[in-house]
Short mmCIF file of C-alpha atoms and ligand atoms in Angstrom, two decimals:
data_model
loop_
_atom_site.label_atom_id
_atom_site.label_comp_id
_atom_site.label_asym_id
_atom_site.label_seq_id
_atom_site.Cartn_x
_atom_site.Cartn_y
_atom_site.Cartn_z
CA MET A 1 125.26 22.87 199.93
CA GLY A 2 125.23 26.06 197.93
CA GLN A 3 126.34 27.64 194.71
CA LEU A 4 128.66 30.22 193.19
CA ILE A 5 127.29 33.60 192.18
CA ASP A 6 129.73 35.83 190.26
CA GLY A 7 132.60 33.88 191.72
CA VAL A 8 131.39 34.03 195.34
CA TRP A 9 130.21 30.96 197.28
CA HIS A 10 126.71 31.20 198.81
CA ASP A 11 125.48 28.49 201.16
CA LYS A 12 121.85 27.93 200.16
CA TRP A 13 119.64 24.82 199.70
CA TYR A 14 117.61 24.24 196.49
CA ASP A 15 114.81 26.75 196.05
CA THR A 16 111.74 24.52 195.60
CA ALA A 17 109.37 27.24 196.90
CA ALA A 18 109.86 29.14 193.63
CA ASN A 19 108.48 26.08 191.76
CA GLY A 20 105.44 25.07 193.84
CA GLY A 21 107.45 22.52 195.82
CA HIS A 22 108.96 20.92 192.70
CA PHE A 23 112.72 20.21 192.47
CA LYS A 24 114.17 21.54 189.20
CA ARG A 25 117.70 20.42 188.21
CA SER A 26 119.79 23.10 186.52
CA GLU A 27 121.71 22.64 183.26
CA SER A 28 125.45 21.94 183.27
CA LYS A 29 127.51 24.95 182.12
CA PHE A 30 130.79 23.53 180.79
CA ARG A 31 130.03 21.64 177.58
CA HIS A 32 133.24 21.19 175.59
CA TRP A 33 134.20 17.84 174.08
CA ILE A 34 137.37 15.79 173.94
CA THR A 35 137.67 14.43 170.40
CA PRO A 36 140.30 12.21 168.72
CA GLU A 37 141.76 15.12 166.70
CA GLY A 38 140.87 18.01 168.99
CA ASP A 39 138.21 19.50 166.74
CA ALA A 40 135.03 20.87 168.35
CA GLY A 41 132.33 18.37 169.37
CA PRO A 42 128.55 18.85 169.21
CA GLU A 43 128.97 22.09 171.20
CA GLY A 44 131.75 24.06 172.89
CA ASN A 45 135.26 24.94 171.70
CA SER A 46 137.89 22.95 169.84
CA GLY A 47 141.29 22.27 171.38
CA PHE A 48 140.60 19.23 173.55
CA ARG A 49 142.44 16.44 171.79
CA ALA A 50 142.33 12.93 173.28
CA GLU A 51 145.70 12.32 174.95
CA ARG A 52 146.99 10.12 177.73
CA ASP A 53 147.38 11.76 181.14
CA ARG A 54 146.16 15.15 180.02
CA TYR A 55 142.69 14.96 181.61
CA HIS A 56 141.58 14.34 185.18
CA LEU A 57 138.18 13.23 186.45
CA TYR A 58 136.71 14.52 189.71
CA VAL A 59 133.90 12.39 191.16
CA SER A 60 131.91 11.58 194.23
CA LEU A 61 131.43 7.84 194.72
CA ALA A 62 128.01 8.70 196.14
CA CYS A 63 126.72 10.49 193.09
CA PRO A 64 124.78 8.51 190.45
CA TRP A 65 125.75 10.97 187.68
CA ALA A 66 129.46 10.71 188.50
CA HIS A 67 129.04 6.94 188.80
CA ARG A 68 128.00 6.72 185.13
CA THR A 69 131.34 8.17 184.11
CA LEU A 70 133.21 5.74 186.38
CA LEU A 71 131.36 2.82 184.77
CA MET A 72 132.37 3.92 181.29
CA ARG A 73 135.94 4.64 182.43
CA LYS A 74 136.11 1.09 183.81
CA LEU A 75 134.53 -0.65 180.81
CA LYS A 76 136.80 1.22 178.39
CA GLY A 77 139.92 0.58 180.49
CA LEU A 78 140.71 4.28 180.95
CA GLU A 79 142.05 4.05 184.51
CA ASN A 80 145.61 4.80 183.40
CA ILE A 81 144.58 7.33 180.78
CA VAL A 82 142.24 9.52 182.87
CA PRO A 83 143.16 9.48 186.58
CA VAL A 84 140.49 10.26 189.17
CA SER A 85 140.07 12.25 192.40
CA VAL A 86 137.30 11.38 194.85
CA VAL A 87 135.61 14.01 197.04
CA HIS A 88 134.42 13.45 200.61
CA PRO A 89 130.91 11.96 200.78
CA LEU A 90 129.49 14.77 202.93
CA MET A 91 128.27 17.79 201.01
CA LEU A 92 127.45 20.50 203.55
CA GLU A 93 127.94 24.27 203.87
CA HIS A 94 130.97 24.39 201.56
CA GLY A 95 129.51 21.97 199.03
CA TRP A 96 131.77 19.07 197.98
CA THR A 97 135.10 19.07 199.82
CA PHE A 98 138.47 17.39 199.43
CA GLU A 99 138.71 16.34 203.07
CA ASP A 100 140.37 12.96 202.96
CA ASP A 101 139.54 11.44 206.32
CA PHE A 102 136.90 9.04 204.96
CA PRO A 103 138.03 5.72 203.40
CA GLY A 104 138.02 5.92 199.61
CA THR A 105 138.57 9.70 199.37
CA THR A 106 141.72 11.00 197.65
CA GLY A 107 141.89 14.75 198.26
CA ASP A 108 142.62 16.99 195.26
CA SER A 109 145.73 15.41 193.82
CA LEU A 110 146.21 18.18 191.22
CA TYR A 111 145.89 21.44 193.13
CA GLN A 112 145.37 20.49 196.78
CA ASN A 113 142.16 22.53 196.86
CA GLU A 114 140.01 22.30 199.97
CA PHE A 115 136.68 22.67 198.19
CA LEU A 116 135.41 21.66 194.76
CA TYR A 117 134.13 25.19 194.14
CA GLN A 118 137.77 26.35 194.08
CA LEU A 119 138.33 24.15 191.05
CA TYR A 120 135.37 25.80 189.30
CA LEU A 121 136.87 29.22 190.14
CA HIS A 122 140.21 28.08 188.77
CA ALA A 123 138.42 27.52 185.43
CA ASP A 124 136.32 30.69 185.60
CA LYS A 125 136.86 33.19 188.41
CA SER A 126 133.43 34.77 187.98
CA TYR A 127 131.51 31.48 187.54
CA SER A 128 127.82 31.48 188.52
CA GLY A 129 126.01 28.21 188.97
CA ARG A 130 125.94 24.95 190.86
CA VAL A 131 129.16 23.20 191.72
CA THR A 132 128.50 19.61 190.75
CA VAL A 133 130.35 16.35 190.17
CA PRO A 134 131.46 14.86 187.86
CA VAL A 135 134.03 17.33 186.50
CA LEU A 136 136.36 16.49 183.62
CA TRP A 137 139.42 18.71 183.94
CA ASP A 138 142.07 19.59 181.33
CA LYS A 139 145.54 19.94 182.86
CA GLN A 140 146.89 21.58 179.69
CA GLN A 141 144.40 24.45 179.37
CA ASN A 142 143.67 24.52 183.12
CA THR A 143 139.97 24.43 182.63
CA ILE A 144 136.86 22.29 182.89
CA VAL A 145 136.14 20.40 179.69
CA SER A 146 132.72 19.29 180.88
CA ASN A 147 130.61 18.97 184.00
CA GLU A 148 127.88 17.01 182.25
CA SER A 149 128.00 13.28 182.95
CA ALA A 150 126.03 12.30 179.84
CA ASP A 151 128.62 13.99 177.61
CA ILE A 152 131.59 12.65 179.59
CA MET A 153 130.25 9.10 179.11
CA ARG A 154 130.14 9.63 175.35
CA MET A 155 133.69 11.02 175.28
CA PHE A 156 134.96 8.05 177.27
CA ASN A 157 133.07 5.68 174.97
CA SER A 158 134.97 6.63 171.83
CA ALA A 159 137.39 9.60 172.02
CA PHE A 160 140.32 7.67 173.51
CA ASP A 161 140.11 4.63 171.24
CA ALA A 162 143.30 5.57 169.36
CA VAL A 163 145.32 6.24 172.53
CA GLY A 164 144.85 2.95 174.31
CA ALA A 165 141.21 2.61 175.39
CA ARG A 166 139.76 -0.91 175.48
CA ALA A 167 137.60 -1.93 172.52
CA GLY A 168 133.83 -1.69 172.98
CA ASP A 169 131.13 0.67 171.80
CA TYR A 170 128.28 1.39 174.17
CA TYR A 171 126.67 3.97 171.86
CA PRO A 172 126.68 2.13 168.53
CA ALA A 173 125.46 4.08 165.49
CA GLU A 174 122.66 1.66 164.70
CA LEU A 175 121.14 1.94 168.19
CA ARG A 176 121.62 5.67 168.79
CA GLU A 177 118.07 6.69 168.09
CA GLN A 178 116.70 3.99 170.38
CA ILE A 179 119.25 4.78 173.13
CA ASP A 180 118.46 8.52 172.99
CA GLU A 181 114.75 7.81 173.23
CA ILE A 182 115.18 5.52 176.27
CA ASN A 183 117.64 7.92 177.94
CA HIS A 184 115.12 10.71 177.60
CA TRP A 185 112.36 9.12 179.64
CA VAL A 186 114.62 7.15 181.99
CA TYR A 187 116.40 10.41 182.89
CA ASP A 188 113.23 12.34 183.51
CA CYS A 189 111.17 9.67 185.26
CA VAL A 190 113.79 7.54 187.02
CA ASN A 191 117.30 9.09 187.34
CA ASN A 192 115.92 12.51 188.13
CA GLY A 193 112.55 11.09 189.26
CA VAL A 194 113.96 9.82 192.55
CA TYR A 195 115.34 13.31 193.27
CA LYS A 196 112.05 14.96 192.29
CA SER A 197 110.28 12.61 194.72
CA GLY A 198 112.78 13.05 197.53
CA PHE A 199 113.28 16.81 197.31
CA ALA A 200 109.60 17.69 196.76
CA THR A 201 108.32 20.06 199.41
CA SER A 202 104.62 19.82 198.59
CA GLN A 203 102.36 16.74 198.65
CA GLU A 204 101.23 17.40 195.12
CA ALA A 205 104.81 17.61 193.77
CA TYR A 206 105.77 14.38 195.58
CA ASP A 207 102.62 12.50 194.47
CA GLU A 208 103.24 13.45 190.87
CA ALA A 209 106.94 12.53 190.83
CA VAL A 210 106.60 9.25 192.69
CA SER A 211 103.75 8.06 190.52
CA VAL A 212 105.69 8.86 187.33
CA LEU A 213 108.70 7.06 188.83
CA PHE A 214 106.89 3.81 189.64
CA ASN A 215 105.03 3.77 186.31
CA ALA A 216 108.42 4.01 184.60
CA LEU A 217 109.87 1.25 186.79
CA ASP A 218 106.88 -0.97 185.88
CA ARG A 219 107.57 -0.27 182.22
CA LEU A 220 111.25 -1.13 182.66
CA GLU A 221 110.38 -4.32 184.54
CA LYS A 222 108.26 -5.41 181.54
CA ILE A 223 110.95 -4.54 178.97
CA LEU A 224 113.58 -6.43 180.95
CA GLY A 225 111.25 -9.44 181.17
CA GLN A 226 111.35 -9.73 177.39
CA GLN A 227 114.95 -8.86 176.60
CA ARG A 228 118.28 -8.88 178.35
CA TYR A 229 119.09 -5.17 177.99
CA LEU A 230 117.08 -2.03 177.33
CA THR A 231 117.73 -1.97 173.59
CA GLY A 232 117.75 -5.76 173.07
CA ASP A 233 120.67 -8.15 173.40
CA ARG A 234 123.53 -5.67 173.68
CA LEU A 235 124.70 -3.73 176.75
CA THR A 236 124.63 0.00 176.00
CA GLU A 237 124.97 3.37 177.63
CA ALA A 238 121.20 3.33 178.30
CA ASP A 239 121.63 0.34 180.64
CA LEU A 240 124.51 1.95 182.50
CA ARG A 241 122.54 5.15 183.01
CA LEU A 242 119.59 3.27 184.49
CA TRP A 243 121.82 1.05 186.60
CA THR A 244 123.41 3.76 188.79
CA THR A 245 119.93 4.68 190.02
CA LEU A 246 118.96 1.04 190.63
CA VAL A 247 122.07 0.44 192.77
CA ARG A 248 121.09 3.27 195.11
CA PHE A 249 117.39 2.45 195.17
CA ASP A 250 116.95 -0.08 197.99
CA PRO A 251 119.86 1.12 200.15
CA VAL A 252 118.80 4.80 200.01
CA TYR A 253 115.95 6.00 197.80
CA VAL A 254 113.26 3.73 199.28
CA THR A 255 113.64 5.31 202.73
CA HIS A 256 115.45 8.61 202.31
CA PHE A 257 113.58 9.79 199.18
CA LYS A 258 110.25 8.10 200.11
CA CYS A 259 110.31 5.93 196.98
CA ASP A 260 108.67 3.12 198.86
CA LYS A 261 105.91 1.65 196.70
CA HIS A 262 108.14 -1.36 196.21
CA ARG A 263 111.83 -2.29 196.22
CA ILE A 264 114.05 -3.26 193.31
CA GLY A 265 114.72 -6.43 195.31
CA ASP A 266 111.03 -7.32 194.80
CA SER A 267 111.17 -6.84 191.01
CA LEU A 268 112.37 -10.04 189.37
CA ASN A 269 113.74 -8.54 186.15
CA LEU A 270 115.12 -5.24 187.43
CA HIS A 271 116.80 -7.09 190.26
CA GLY A 272 118.36 -9.65 187.88
CA PHE A 273 119.53 -6.81 185.61
CA LEU A 274 121.03 -5.01 188.63
CA ARG A 275 122.94 -8.16 189.63
CA GLU A 276 124.10 -8.96 186.10
CA ILE A 277 125.76 -5.58 185.59
CA TYR A 278 127.17 -5.63 189.13
CA GLN A 279 128.89 -8.91 188.26
CA ILE A 280 130.63 -7.61 185.10
CA PRO A 281 134.36 -7.70 185.97
CA GLY A 282 135.46 -4.40 187.51
CA ILE A 283 132.00 -2.94 188.02
CA ALA A 284 131.59 -3.90 191.69
CA GLU A 285 134.78 -1.91 192.41
CA THR A 286 132.99 1.26 191.34
CA VAL A 287 130.24 0.80 193.95
CA ASN A 288 130.94 2.25 197.39
CA LEU A 289 127.85 1.91 199.57
CA GLU A 290 129.52 3.68 202.49
CA HIS A 291 129.97 6.84 200.40
CA ILE A 292 126.45 6.46 199.04
CA ARG A 293 124.72 6.01 202.39
CA HIS A 294 126.77 8.61 204.28
CA HIS A 295 126.31 11.17 201.54
CA TYR A 296 122.55 11.03 201.23
CA TYR A 297 121.54 10.52 204.85
CA ARG A 298 124.04 12.98 206.30
CA SER A 299 124.17 15.74 203.67
CA HIS A 300 120.48 16.41 203.11
CA LYS A 301 119.65 18.16 206.37
CA THR A 302 116.33 19.48 205.05
CA ILE A 303 114.94 15.96 204.67
CA ASN A 304 116.94 14.11 207.34
CA PRO A 305 117.92 16.73 209.96
CA SER A 306 119.33 14.19 212.45
CA GLY A 307 121.73 12.73 209.88
CA VAL A 308 120.91 9.26 211.20
CA ILE A 309 121.61 6.57 208.57
CA SER A 310 118.91 3.92 208.26
CA LEU A 311 119.77 0.24 208.58
CA GLY A 312 118.80 -0.72 205.03
CA PRO A 313 117.88 -4.17 203.74
CA ALA A 314 120.32 -7.06 203.51
CA PHE A 315 121.11 -8.07 199.93
CA ASN A 316 123.67 -9.97 197.94
CA TRP A 317 124.28 -8.77 194.39
CA ASN A 318 126.64 -11.65 193.77
CA GLU A 319 123.82 -14.19 193.69
CA PRO A 320 123.21 -15.75 190.23
CA HIS A 321 121.36 -13.23 188.07
CA GLY A 322 119.61 -15.65 185.70
CA ARG A 323 119.64 -13.15 182.83
CA ASP A 324 121.28 -15.64 180.46
CA ARG A 325 117.83 -17.20 179.99
CA LEU A 326 116.89 -14.26 177.71
N1 GSH B 1 123.76 17.29 185.03
C1 GSH B 1 124.76 16.95 185.92
C2 GSH B 1 124.21 16.77 187.33
C3 GSH B 1 125.25 16.38 188.32
C4 GSH B 1 124.75 16.56 189.76
O1 GSH B 1 123.68 17.13 190.01
N2 GSH B 1 125.56 16.09 190.73
C5 GSH B 1 125.19 16.27 192.12
C6 GSH B 1 125.67 15.12 192.97
S1 GSH B 1 124.69 13.69 192.86
C7 GSH B 1 125.88 17.49 192.68
O2 GSH B 1 127.08 17.61 192.53
N3 GSH B 1 125.12 18.36 193.32
C8 GSH B 1 125.62 19.53 193.94
C9 GSH B 1 124.65 20.68 193.79
O3 GSH B 1 123.61 20.53 193.15
O4 GSH B 1 124.95 21.72 194.36
C10 GSH B 1 125.43 15.70 185.43
O5 GSH B 1 124.71 14.74 185.09
O6 GSH B 1 126.63 15.68 185.32
#
């Protein structure tokens, strides 16, 4: 685990000491947009027109942020339009690697790099910053379009509609305000909240993060007791963003990140919601619990120095979800 500084890799864990024991996630640096005609998006440069087999997605199957993009890729039927490479689940002194000796990894099919940071250097040889997944790569300009999962989801949702994507809009105009509002607090309290709890290095930072997290989960449990999805009766991006955290919660976050006030399996509505989305055709294929469990328990040496993977609870996400009652 480390980062690039002026194009040079430095192996260093997150600096929580500088923030009173609090984990602070840094901002993504590549923020261009693929658009139907290649004009500039909300930020970044123009020149990234939606085309078949021009772009390539790099993911970890362990990572909840990368998982969001895989969900959207699946729902929009982009598998043949945007191919994918999968890194090795362990993220150690070289960061993410393309070792391919773990089932489900692919290596770097474009450039045969050994490490993901080499791809970042290919885009910008003096890059400074974290080397994160997901990465959306442009084979034409040889650069990173975006390393921000929230933006990649939006591009997948609509940019490729004229070049063969499946119909479906998970960010419909009439719900955008509501989706943005939900995303805002779900990101801060839940998606990032589990990391803030798990990576805290002071009692006060942990207490604060974990209490915010479980208050938000209680709020979500109530909302999902009254309606099928977070904005009402339609599945949207907001649901998908919450879901990738819920999938990892009982198998990993409860134990590894000390998010143990209660389990998702004990929450009637959140658990039903988790199972319903899991059962959407194609979605289960995006879930790889081996990558998830090996990544977290074996990569985070500061919080689990032995690398021992906990047993985890038994569960069956194929059981009837009962959400059709709403
Ligand atoms: N804002 C980014 C965050 C992505 C992110 O933090 N990914 C993690 C994996 S779960 C990562 O690659 N971390 C490596 C690092 O921080 O050095 C996004 O949502 O795309």
